[in-house]
């Protein structure tokens, strides 16, 4: 058995003096040394890693959504579907992260919570960029990032850019469906709240699935993403309630009150209304 193992591994590379290693490719030294606790409490490591991993997943979500917006606007809906399906799978990973964080008890969290100061997940710029990419635009959050001009410029660009739903509405118009022309070139800094022509267009798509198969698939991919996002928000809210109850958030938000309020927001309103109207 030992002989067989040595035979199987005899071609494995072991000399990396002039070759790139796995750790170097992933920049693991920097990545694994970025967990800097501000307290001596054992569970602060959990708190840091959960949030860092979530930010990495959000980076990939943004990568996929931005590319899918370009694909939809360029007429490559099939290419966009693969990216959006990947986004939904990533969202399931972020949702499950709350299950791990919920092992942190209130008694444990209060041992290091004060070390956070005013730092809060409310300030996650990548989460804000995801909201912007999905069409929820809030100008007041930009003030948080004025400390970093380069980052503020990125946020402002995302804030002013069309969302994935704007791209979907544009696709409806290109398909010959009767869309209010003001929507195609609207002010993208405004949160979209719905339009009767868009609702009528999606109703046509859902009643003529074979004719508008690509648009039907696009609609369902968007519903998947909003569904998972709302499940993420709900798990976030329940995890926060479980750990800190109704305390004010470290960043000054109302905590549970704010998290419950955002659960009522709909990103793609007509895609939900059409289900009632069919």
PDB file of C-alpha atoms in Angstrom:
ATOM      1  CA  UNK A   1       0.000   0.000   0.000  1.00  0.00           C
ATOM      2  CA  UNK A   2       2.790   2.429   0.866  1.00  0.00           C
ATOM      3  CA  UNK A   3       4.499   1.523  -2.420  1.00  0.00           C
ATOM      4  CA  UNK A   4       1.310   2.274  -4.374  1.00  0.00           C
ATOM      5  CA  UNK A   5       0.929   5.628  -2.602  1.00  0.00           C
ATOM      6  CA  UNK A   6       4.488   6.625  -3.451  1.00  0.00           C
ATOM      7  CA  UNK A   7       3.968   5.619  -7.088  1.00  0.00           C
ATOM      8  CA  UNK A   8       0.770   7.686  -7.309  1.00  0.00           C
ATOM      9  CA  UNK A   9       2.501  10.765  -5.903  1.00  0.00           C
ATOM     10  CA  UNK A  10       5.876  10.520  -7.607  1.00  0.00           C
ATOM     11  CA  UNK A  11       4.862  13.105 -10.245  1.00  0.00           C
ATOM     12  CA  UNK A  12       3.649  15.651  -7.703  1.00  0.00           C
ATOM     13  CA  UNK A  13       5.685  18.884  -7.913  1.00  0.00           C
ATOM     14  CA  UNK A  14       7.710  19.578  -4.784  1.00  0.00           C
ATOM     15  CA  UNK A  15      10.352  22.023  -6.002  1.00  0.00           C
ATOM     16  CA  UNK A  16       8.842  25.527  -6.058  1.00  0.00           C
ATOM     17  CA  UNK A  17      12.009  27.592  -5.888  1.00  0.00           C
ATOM     18  CA  UNK A  18      11.210  29.017  -9.336  1.00  0.00           C
ATOM     19  CA  UNK A  19       7.503  28.203  -9.572  1.00  0.00           C
ATOM     20  CA  UNK A  20       4.373  29.868  -8.227  1.00  0.00           C
ATOM     21  CA  UNK A  21       2.726  28.049  -5.321  1.00  0.00           C
ATOM     22  CA  UNK A  22      -0.953  27.705  -4.490  1.00  0.00           C
ATOM     23  CA  UNK A  23      -0.523  30.102  -1.584  1.00  0.00           C
ATOM     24  CA  UNK A  24       1.205  32.700  -3.751  1.00  0.00           C
ATOM     25  CA  UNK A  25      -1.483  32.490  -6.441  1.00  0.00           C
ATOM     26  CA  UNK A  26      -4.209  33.142  -3.853  1.00  0.00           C
ATOM     27  CA  UNK A  27      -2.118  35.656  -1.900  1.00  0.00           C
ATOM     28  CA  UNK A  28      -2.856  33.598   1.212  1.00  0.00           C
ATOM     29  CA  UNK A  29      -0.258  35.282   3.420  1.00  0.00           C
ATOM     30  CA  UNK A  30      -2.137  38.571   3.120  1.00  0.00           C
ATOM     31  CA  UNK A  31      -5.574  36.958   3.216  1.00  0.00           C
ATOM     32  CA  UNK A  32      -4.979  34.793   6.286  1.00  0.00           C
ATOM     33  CA  UNK A  33      -3.248  37.582   8.196  1.00  0.00           C
ATOM     34  CA  UNK A  34      -6.153  40.007   7.755  1.00  0.00           C
ATOM     35  CA  UNK A  35      -8.066  38.769  10.823  1.00  0.00           C
ATOM     36  CA  UNK A  36      -6.932  41.325  13.363  1.00  0.00           C
ATOM     37  CA  UNK A  37      -8.868  41.041  16.611  1.00  0.00           C
ATOM     38  CA  UNK A  38      -9.262  44.158  18.723  1.00  0.00           C
ATOM     39  CA  UNK A  39      -9.987  42.135  21.846  1.00  0.00           C
ATOM     40  CA  UNK A  40      -8.711  38.926  23.424  1.00  0.00           C
ATOM     41  CA  UNK A  41     -12.127  37.297  23.162  1.00  0.00           C
ATOM     42  CA  UNK A  42     -12.145  33.937  21.372  1.00  0.00           C
ATOM     43  CA  UNK A  43     -15.356  34.605  19.380  1.00  0.00           C
ATOM     44  CA  UNK A  44     -14.204  37.830  17.760  1.00  0.00           C
ATOM     45  CA  UNK A  45     -12.381  35.651  15.224  1.00  0.00           C
ATOM     46  CA  UNK A  46     -15.722  34.136  14.171  1.00  0.00           C
ATOM     47  CA  UNK A  47     -17.250  37.607  13.836  1.00  0.00           C
ATOM     48  CA  UNK A  48     -14.417  38.887  11.636  1.00  0.00           C
ATOM     49  CA  UNK A  49     -14.191  35.840   9.359  1.00  0.00           C
ATOM     50  CA  UNK A  50     -17.951  35.629   8.719  1.00  0.00           C
ATOM     51  CA  UNK A  51     -18.014  39.239   7.561  1.00  0.00           C
ATOM     52  CA  UNK A  52     -14.840  38.952   5.502  1.00  0.00           C
ATOM     53  CA  UNK A  53     -16.108  35.826   3.727  1.00  0.00           C
ATOM     54  CA  UNK A  54     -19.420  37.547   3.029  1.00  0.00           C
ATOM     55  CA  UNK A  55     -17.571  40.498   1.500  1.00  0.00           C
ATOM     56  CA  UNK A  56     -15.647  38.106  -0.785  1.00  0.00           C
ATOM     57  CA  UNK A  57     -18.912  36.530  -1.934  1.00  0.00           C
ATOM     58  CA  UNK A  58     -20.356  40.013  -2.512  1.00  0.00           C
ATOM     59  CA  UNK A  59     -17.344  40.885  -4.633  1.00  0.00           C
ATOM     60  CA  UNK A  60     -18.171  37.916  -6.857  1.00  0.00           C
ATOM     61  CA  UNK A  61     -21.869  38.857  -6.950  1.00  0.00           C
ATOM     62  CA  UNK A  62     -20.948  42.328  -8.192  1.00  0.00           C
ATOM     63  CA  UNK A  63     -18.569  40.831 -10.756  1.00  0.00           C
ATOM     64  CA  UNK A  64     -21.382  38.637 -12.132  1.00  0.00           C
ATOM     65  CA  UNK A  65     -24.176  41.230 -12.005  1.00  0.00           C
ATOM     66  CA  UNK A  66     -22.123  43.906 -13.750  1.00  0.00           C
ATOM     67  CA  UNK A  67     -21.216  41.483 -16.519  1.00  0.00           C
ATOM     68  CA  UNK A  68     -24.823  40.320 -16.814  1.00  0.00           C
ATOM     69  CA  UNK A  69     -26.031  43.921 -17.192  1.00  0.00           C
ATOM     70  CA  UNK A  70     -23.575  44.406 -20.047  1.00  0.00           C
ATOM     71  CA  UNK A  71     -24.680  41.103 -21.580  1.00  0.00           C
ATOM     72  CA  UNK A  72     -28.393  41.973 -21.405  1.00  0.00           C
ATOM     73  CA  UNK A  73     -27.842  45.434 -22.875  1.00  0.00           C
ATOM     74  CA  UNK A  74     -25.741  43.843 -25.628  1.00  0.00           C
ATOM     75  CA  UNK A  75     -28.473  41.345 -26.486  1.00  0.00           C
ATOM     76  CA  UNK A  76     -26.689  38.287 -25.063  1.00  0.00           C
ATOM     77  CA  UNK A  77     -29.419  37.082 -22.730  1.00  0.00           C
ATOM     78  CA  UNK A  78     -28.192  33.487 -22.712  1.00  0.00           C
ATOM     79  CA  UNK A  79     -24.799  34.628 -21.453  1.00  0.00           C
ATOM     80  CA  UNK A  80     -26.498  36.648 -18.731  1.00  0.00           C
ATOM     81  CA  UNK A  81     -28.541  33.653 -17.562  1.00  0.00           C
ATOM     82  CA  UNK A  82     -25.412  31.700 -16.593  1.00  0.00           C
ATOM     83  CA  UNK A  83     -24.091  34.632 -14.578  1.00  0.00           C
ATOM     84  CA  UNK A  84     -27.411  35.256 -12.833  1.00  0.00           C
ATOM     85  CA  UNK A  85     -27.776  31.562 -11.970  1.00  0.00           C
ATOM     86  CA  UNK A  86     -24.331  31.774 -10.358  1.00  0.00           C
ATOM     87  CA  UNK A  87     -25.412  34.839  -8.371  1.00  0.00           C
ATOM     88  CA  UNK A  88     -28.336  32.861  -6.929  1.00  0.00           C
ATOM     89  CA  UNK A  89     -26.005  30.052  -5.852  1.00  0.00           C
ATOM     90  CA  UNK A  90     -23.650  32.552  -4.215  1.00  0.00           C
ATOM     91  CA  UNK A  91     -26.592  34.042  -2.346  1.00  0.00           C
ATOM     92  CA  UNK A  92     -27.341  30.665  -0.762  1.00  0.00           C
ATOM     93  CA  UNK A  93     -23.789  30.610   0.621  1.00  0.00           C
ATOM     94  CA  UNK A  94     -24.171  34.055   2.203  1.00  0.00           C
ATOM     95  CA  UNK A  95     -27.509  33.048   3.716  1.00  0.00           C
ATOM     96  CA  UNK A  96     -25.961  29.966   5.331  1.00  0.00           C
ATOM     97  CA  UNK A  97     -23.252  32.173   6.840  1.00  0.00           C
ATOM     98  CA  UNK A  98     -25.882  33.566   9.219  1.00  0.00           C
ATOM     99  CA  UNK A  99     -26.338  30.042  10.594  1.00  0.00           C
ATOM    100  CA  UNK A 100     -22.691  30.060  11.633  1.00  0.00           C
ATOM    101  CA  UNK A 101     -22.810  33.581  13.084  1.00  0.00           C
ATOM    102  CA  UNK A 102     -25.941  32.715  15.070  1.00  0.00           C
ATOM    103  CA  UNK A 103     -23.770  30.416  17.227  1.00  0.00           C
ATOM    104  CA  UNK A 104     -22.482  33.661  18.771  1.00  0.00           C
ATOM    105  CA  UNK A 105     -24.497  34.314  21.938  1.00  0.00           C
ATOM    106  CA  UNK A 106     -25.429  37.733  23.398  1.00  0.00           C
ATOM    107  CA  UNK A 107     -23.178  37.098  26.404  1.00  0.00           C
ATOM    108  CA  UNK A 108     -20.227  36.430  24.095  1.00  0.00           C
ATOM    109  CA  UNK A 109     -20.824  39.342  21.706  1.00  0.00           C
ATOM    110  CA  UNK A 110     -21.014  41.993  24.432  1.00  0.00           C
ATOM    111  CA  UNK A 111     -17.477  41.017  25.455  1.00  0.00           C
ATOM    112  CA  UNK A 112     -16.047  42.671  22.316  1.00  0.00           C
ATOM    113  CA  UNK A 113     -18.871  44.716  20.749  1.00  0.00           C
ATOM    114  CA  UNK A 114     -17.577  48.011  22.151  1.00  0.00           C
ATOM    115  CA  UNK A 115     -14.293  47.440  20.292  1.00  0.00           C
ATOM    116  CA  UNK A 116     -16.145  47.967  16.997  1.00  0.00           C
ATOM    117  CA  UNK A 117     -16.764  51.654  17.774  1.00  0.00           C
ATOM    118  CA  UNK A 118     -19.049  53.010  15.033  1.00  0.00           C
ATOM    119  CA  UNK A 119     -17.989  50.345  12.504  1.00  0.00           C
ATOM    120  CA  UNK A 120     -21.030  48.463  11.219  1.00  0.00           C
ATOM    121  CA  UNK A 121     -22.176  46.214   8.403  1.00  0.00           C
ATOM    122  CA  UNK A 122     -24.472  49.126   7.530  1.00  0.00           C
ATOM    123  CA  UNK A 123     -21.332  50.691   6.031  1.00  0.00           C
ATOM    124  CA  UNK A 124     -20.580  47.770   3.672  1.00  0.00           C
ATOM    125  CA  UNK A 125     -19.960  49.568   0.395  1.00  0.00           C
ATOM    126  CA  UNK A 126     -20.187  46.366  -1.616  1.00  0.00           C
ATOM    127  CA  UNK A 127     -23.657  45.679  -0.239  1.00  0.00           C
ATOM    128  CA  UNK A 128     -24.650  49.220  -1.257  1.00  0.00           C
ATOM    129  CA  UNK A 129     -23.272  48.605  -4.732  1.00  0.00           C
ATOM    130  CA  UNK A 130     -25.351  45.425  -4.965  1.00  0.00           C
ATOM    131  CA  UNK A 131     -28.432  47.435  -3.994  1.00  0.00           C
ATOM    132  CA  UNK A 132     -27.536  50.016  -6.637  1.00  0.00           C
ATOM    133  CA  UNK A 133     -27.035  47.291  -9.256  1.00  0.00           C
ATOM    134  CA  UNK A 134     -30.475  45.897  -8.436  1.00  0.00           C
ATOM    135  CA  UNK A 135     -32.080  49.347  -8.600  1.00  0.00           C
ATOM    136  CA  UNK A 136     -32.412  50.502  -4.984  1.00  0.00           C
ATOM    137  CA  UNK A 137     -30.761  53.939  -4.983  1.00  0.00           C
ATOM    138  CA  UNK A 138     -30.247  55.878  -1.740  1.00  0.00           C
ATOM    139  CA  UNK A 139     -28.096  59.001  -1.992  1.00  0.00           C
ATOM    140  CA  UNK A 140     -27.616  59.516   1.768  1.00  0.00           C
ATOM    141  CA  UNK A 141     -25.388  56.435   2.080  1.00  0.00           C
ATOM    142  CA  UNK A 142     -22.794  58.056  -0.206  1.00  0.00           C
ATOM    143  CA  UNK A 143     -21.844  60.408   2.633  1.00  0.00           C
ATOM    144  CA  UNK A 144     -20.445  57.456   4.580  1.00  0.00           C
ATOM    145  CA  UNK A 145     -17.698  57.000   1.991  1.00  0.00           C
ATOM    146  CA  UNK A 146     -16.530  60.604   1.549  1.00  0.00           C
ATOM    147  CA  UNK A 147     -13.532  59.712   3.712  1.00  0.00           C
ATOM    148  CA  UNK A 148     -12.123  57.803   0.715  1.00  0.00           C
ATOM    149  CA  UNK A 149     -12.410  59.862  -2.530  1.00  0.00           C
ATOM    150  CA  UNK A 150     -11.550  56.905  -4.789  1.00  0.00           C
ATOM    151  CA  UNK A 151     -14.154  54.677  -3.176  1.00  0.00           C
ATOM    152  CA  UNK A 152     -16.702  57.490  -3.138  1.00  0.00           C
ATOM    153  CA  UNK A 153     -16.203  57.926  -6.893  1.00  0.00           C
ATOM    154  CA  UNK A 154     -16.855  54.205  -7.473  1.00  0.00           C
ATOM    155  CA  UNK A 155     -20.019  54.363  -5.392  1.00  0.00           C
ATOM    156  CA  UNK A 156     -21.200  57.478  -7.216  1.00  0.00           C
ATOM    157  CA  UNK A 157     -20.629  55.813 -10.582  1.00  0.00           C
ATOM    158  CA  UNK A 158     -22.639  52.764  -9.453  1.00  0.00           C
ATOM    159  CA  UNK A 159     -25.332  55.068  -8.097  1.00  0.00           C
ATOM    160  CA  UNK A 160     -25.676  56.831 -11.457  1.00  0.00           C
ATOM    161  CA  UNK A 161     -25.554  53.675 -13.607  1.00  0.00           C
ATOM    162  CA  UNK A 162     -28.554  51.703 -14.886  1.00  0.00           C
ATOM    163  CA  UNK A 163     -29.572  48.725 -12.772  1.00  0.00           C
ATOM    164  CA  UNK A 164     -30.142  45.204 -14.007  1.00  0.00           C
ATOM    165  CA  UNK A 165     -33.879  45.905 -14.033  1.00  0.00           C
ATOM    166  CA  UNK A 166     -33.283  48.969 -16.189  1.00  0.00           C
ATOM    167  CA  UNK A 167     -31.440  46.640 -18.582  1.00  0.00           C
ATOM    168  CA  UNK A 168     -34.377  44.202 -18.471  1.00  0.00           C
ATOM    169  CA  UNK A 169     -36.876  46.983 -19.254  1.00  0.00           C
ATOM    170  CA  UNK A 170     -34.664  48.043 -22.147  1.00  0.00           C
ATOM    171  CA  UNK A 171     -34.727  44.431 -23.384  1.00  0.00           C
ATOM    172  CA  UNK A 172     -38.531  44.457 -23.282  1.00  0.00           C
ATOM    173  CA  UNK A 173     -38.566  47.577 -25.446  1.00  0.00           C
ATOM    174  CA  UNK A 174     -36.064  46.099 -27.911  1.00  0.00           C
ATOM    175  CA  UNK A 175     -38.311  43.041 -28.245  1.00  0.00           C
ATOM    176  CA  UNK A 176     -41.058  45.316 -29.572  1.00  0.00           C
ATOM    177  CA  UNK A 177     -43.174  45.436 -26.426  1.00  0.00           C
ATOM    178  CA  UNK A 178     -44.883  48.736 -25.684  1.00  0.00           C
ATOM    179  CA  UNK A 179     -42.713  50.385 -23.021  1.00  0.00           C
ATOM    180  CA  UNK A 180     -42.970  53.974 -21.838  1.00  0.00           C
ATOM    181  CA  UNK A 181     -40.055  55.610 -23.736  1.00  0.00           C
ATOM    182  CA  UNK A 182     -39.244  57.818 -20.749  1.00  0.00           C
ATOM    183  CA  UNK A 183     -38.108  54.711 -18.844  1.00  0.00           C
ATOM    184  CA  UNK A 184     -35.315  53.798 -21.242  1.00  0.00           C
ATOM    185  CA  UNK A 185     -33.437  57.044 -20.671  1.00  0.00           C
ATOM    186  CA  UNK A 186     -34.675  57.896 -17.201  1.00  0.00           C
ATOM    187  CA  UNK A 187     -32.669  59.322 -14.295  1.00  0.00           C
ATOM    188  CA  UNK A 188     -30.993  56.152 -13.000  1.00  0.00           C
ATOM    189  CA  UNK A 189     -30.256  57.748  -9.622  1.00  0.00           C
ATOM    190  CA  UNK A 190     -33.947  57.399  -8.789  1.00  0.00           C
ATOM    191  CA  UNK A 191     -35.236  54.177  -7.286  1.00  0.00           C
ATOM    192  CA  UNK A 192     -37.646  52.515  -9.708  1.00  0.00           C
ATOM    193  CA  UNK A 193     -41.162  52.045  -8.299  1.00  0.00           C
ATOM    194  CA  UNK A 194     -43.096  50.615 -11.227  1.00  0.00           C
ATOM    195  CA  UNK A 195     -44.854  51.529 -14.464  1.00  0.00           C
ATOM    196  CA  UNK A 196     -48.085  50.223 -16.053  1.00  0.00           C
ATOM    197  CA  UNK A 197     -46.408  49.628 -19.425  1.00  0.00           C
ATOM    198  CA  UNK A 198     -43.762  47.410 -17.830  1.00  0.00           C
ATOM    199  CA  UNK A 199     -46.416  45.420 -15.996  1.00  0.00           C
ATOM    200  CA  UNK A 200     -48.350  44.976 -19.247  1.00  0.00           C
ATOM    201  CA  UNK A 201     -45.180  43.888 -21.058  1.00  0.00           C
ATOM    202  CA  UNK A 202     -44.292  41.245 -18.470  1.00  0.00           C
ATOM    203  CA  UNK A 203     -47.903  40.015 -18.546  1.00  0.00           C
ATOM    204  CA  UNK A 204     -47.557  39.546 -22.299  1.00  0.00           C
ATOM    205  CA  UNK A 205     -44.308  37.642 -21.795  1.00  0.00           C
ATOM    206  CA  UNK A 206     -45.851  35.302 -19.225  1.00  0.00           C
ATOM    207  CA  UNK A 207     -48.900  34.690 -21.414  1.00  0.00           C
ATOM    208  CA  UNK A 208     -46.739  33.967 -24.478  1.00  0.00           C
ATOM    209  CA  UNK A 209     -43.850  32.024 -23.002  1.00  0.00           C
ATOM    210  CA  UNK A 210     -42.780  30.270 -26.213  1.00  0.00           C
ATOM    211  CA  UNK A 211     -42.686  33.524 -28.193  1.00  0.00           C
ATOM    212  CA  UNK A 212     -40.759  35.409 -25.509  1.00  0.00           C
ATOM    213  CA  UNK A 213     -38.793  32.499 -24.041  1.00  0.00           C
ATOM    214  CA  UNK A 214     -35.592  34.479 -23.405  1.00  0.00           C
ATOM    215  CA  UNK A 215     -37.454  37.305 -21.667  1.00  0.00           C
ATOM    216  CA  UNK A 216     -39.407  34.754 -19.634  1.00  0.00           C
ATOM    217  CA  UNK A 217     -36.151  33.150 -18.494  1.00  0.00           C
ATOM    218  CA  UNK A 218     -34.734  36.571 -17.654  1.00  0.00           C
ATOM    219  CA  UNK A 219     -37.789  37.363 -15.539  1.00  0.00           C
ATOM    220  CA  UNK A 220     -37.466  34.133 -13.577  1.00  0.00           C
ATOM    221  CA  UNK A 221     -33.730  34.641 -13.010  1.00  0.00           C
ATOM    222  CA  UNK A 222     -34.468  38.099 -11.583  1.00  0.00           C
ATOM    223  CA  UNK A 223     -37.198  36.697  -9.341  1.00  0.00           C
ATOM    224  CA  UNK A 224     -34.700  34.122  -8.050  1.00  0.00           C
ATOM    225  CA  UNK A 225     -32.227  36.844  -7.140  1.00  0.00           C
ATOM    226  CA  UNK A 226     -34.775  39.026  -5.354  1.00  0.00           C
ATOM    227  CA  UNK A 227     -36.207  36.011  -3.545  1.00  0.00           C
ATOM    228  CA  UNK A 228     -32.764  34.979  -2.245  1.00  0.00           C
ATOM    229  CA  UNK A 229     -31.881  38.562  -1.334  1.00  0.00           C
ATOM    230  CA  UNK A 230     -34.993  38.893   0.770  1.00  0.00           C
ATOM    231  CA  UNK A 231     -34.205  35.575   2.469  1.00  0.00           C
ATOM    232  CA  UNK A 232     -30.703  36.926   3.189  1.00  0.00           C
ATOM    233  CA  UNK A 233     -32.244  40.076   4.671  1.00  0.00           C
ATOM    234  CA  UNK A 234     -34.615  38.046   6.814  1.00  0.00           C
ATOM    235  CA  UNK A 235     -31.826  35.807   8.152  1.00  0.00           C
ATOM    236  CA  UNK A 236     -29.765  38.933   8.824  1.00  0.00           C
ATOM    237  CA  UNK A 237     -32.617  40.471  10.790  1.00  0.00           C
ATOM    238  CA  UNK A 238     -33.281  37.333  12.835  1.00  0.00           C
ATOM    239  CA  UNK A 239     -29.583  36.776  13.573  1.00  0.00           C
ATOM    240  CA  UNK A 240     -29.191  40.371  14.772  1.00  0.00           C
ATOM    241  CA  UNK A 241     -32.324  40.057  16.892  1.00  0.00           C
ATOM    242  CA  UNK A 242     -30.994  36.808  18.358  1.00  0.00           C
ATOM    243  CA  UNK A 243     -27.650  38.354  19.311  1.00  0.00           C
ATOM    244  CA  UNK A 244     -28.399  41.984  20.281  1.00  0.00           C
ATOM    245  CA  UNK A 245     -32.187  42.149  20.485  1.00  0.00           C
ATOM    246  CA  UNK A 246     -33.505  45.656  19.784  1.00  0.00           C
ATOM    247  CA  UNK A 247     -30.312  47.563  20.592  1.00  0.00           C
ATOM    248  CA  UNK A 248     -29.217  50.380  18.277  1.00  0.00           C
ATOM    249  CA  UNK A 249     -26.669  49.250  15.673  1.00  0.00           C
ATOM    250  CA  UNK A 250     -23.009  50.138  16.171  1.00  0.00           C
ATOM    251  CA  UNK A 251     -23.219  52.370  13.088  1.00  0.00           C
ATOM    252  CA  UNK A 252     -26.144  54.320  14.537  1.00  0.00           C
ATOM    253  CA  UNK A 253     -28.943  52.587  12.625  1.00  0.00           C
ATOM    254  CA  UNK A 254     -32.117  51.538  14.438  1.00  0.00           C
ATOM    255  CA  UNK A 255     -30.965  47.936  14.214  1.00  0.00           C
ATOM    256  CA  UNK A 256     -33.908  45.535  14.014  1.00  0.00           C
ATOM    257  CA  UNK A 257     -36.288  48.361  13.086  1.00  0.00           C
ATOM    258  CA  UNK A 258     -34.237  49.255  10.014  1.00  0.00           C
ATOM    259  CA  UNK A 259     -33.754  45.609   8.987  1.00  0.00           C
ATOM    260  CA  UNK A 260     -37.496  44.927   9.215  1.00  0.00           C
ATOM    261  CA  UNK A 261     -38.290  48.010   7.157  1.00  0.00           C
ATOM    262  CA  UNK A 262     -36.078  47.038   4.212  1.00  0.00           C
ATOM    263  CA  UNK A 263     -37.843  43.678   3.995  1.00  0.00           C
ATOM    264  CA  UNK A 264     -40.809  45.542   2.501  1.00  0.00           C
ATOM    265  CA  UNK A 265     -38.816  46.933  -0.434  1.00  0.00           C
ATOM    266  CA  UNK A 266     -39.366  45.286  -3.830  1.00  0.00           C
ATOM    267  CA  UNK A 267     -36.657  45.570  -6.492  1.00  0.00           C
ATOM    268  CA  UNK A 268     -38.640  44.233  -9.443  1.00  0.00           C
ATOM    269  CA  UNK A 269     -42.266  45.113  -8.561  1.00  0.00           C
ATOM    270  CA  UNK A 270     -43.990  44.069 -11.792  1.00  0.00           C
ATOM    271  CA  UNK A 271     -42.444  40.604 -11.702  1.00  0.00           C
ATOM    272  CA  UNK A 272     -44.322  40.002  -8.450  1.00  0.00           C
ATOM    273  CA  UNK A 273     -47.533  41.770  -9.491  1.00  0.00           C
ATOM    274  CA  UNK A 274     -47.787  39.745 -12.690  1.00  0.00           C
ATOM    275  CA  UNK A 275     -48.324  36.603 -10.636  1.00  0.00           C
ATOM    276  CA  UNK A 276     -51.527  38.040  -9.228  1.00  0.00           C
ATOM    277  CA  UNK A 277     -52.726  39.323 -12.590  1.00  0.00           C
ATOM    278  CA  UNK A 278     -52.241  36.167 -14.662  1.00  0.00           C
TER     279      UNK A 278
END
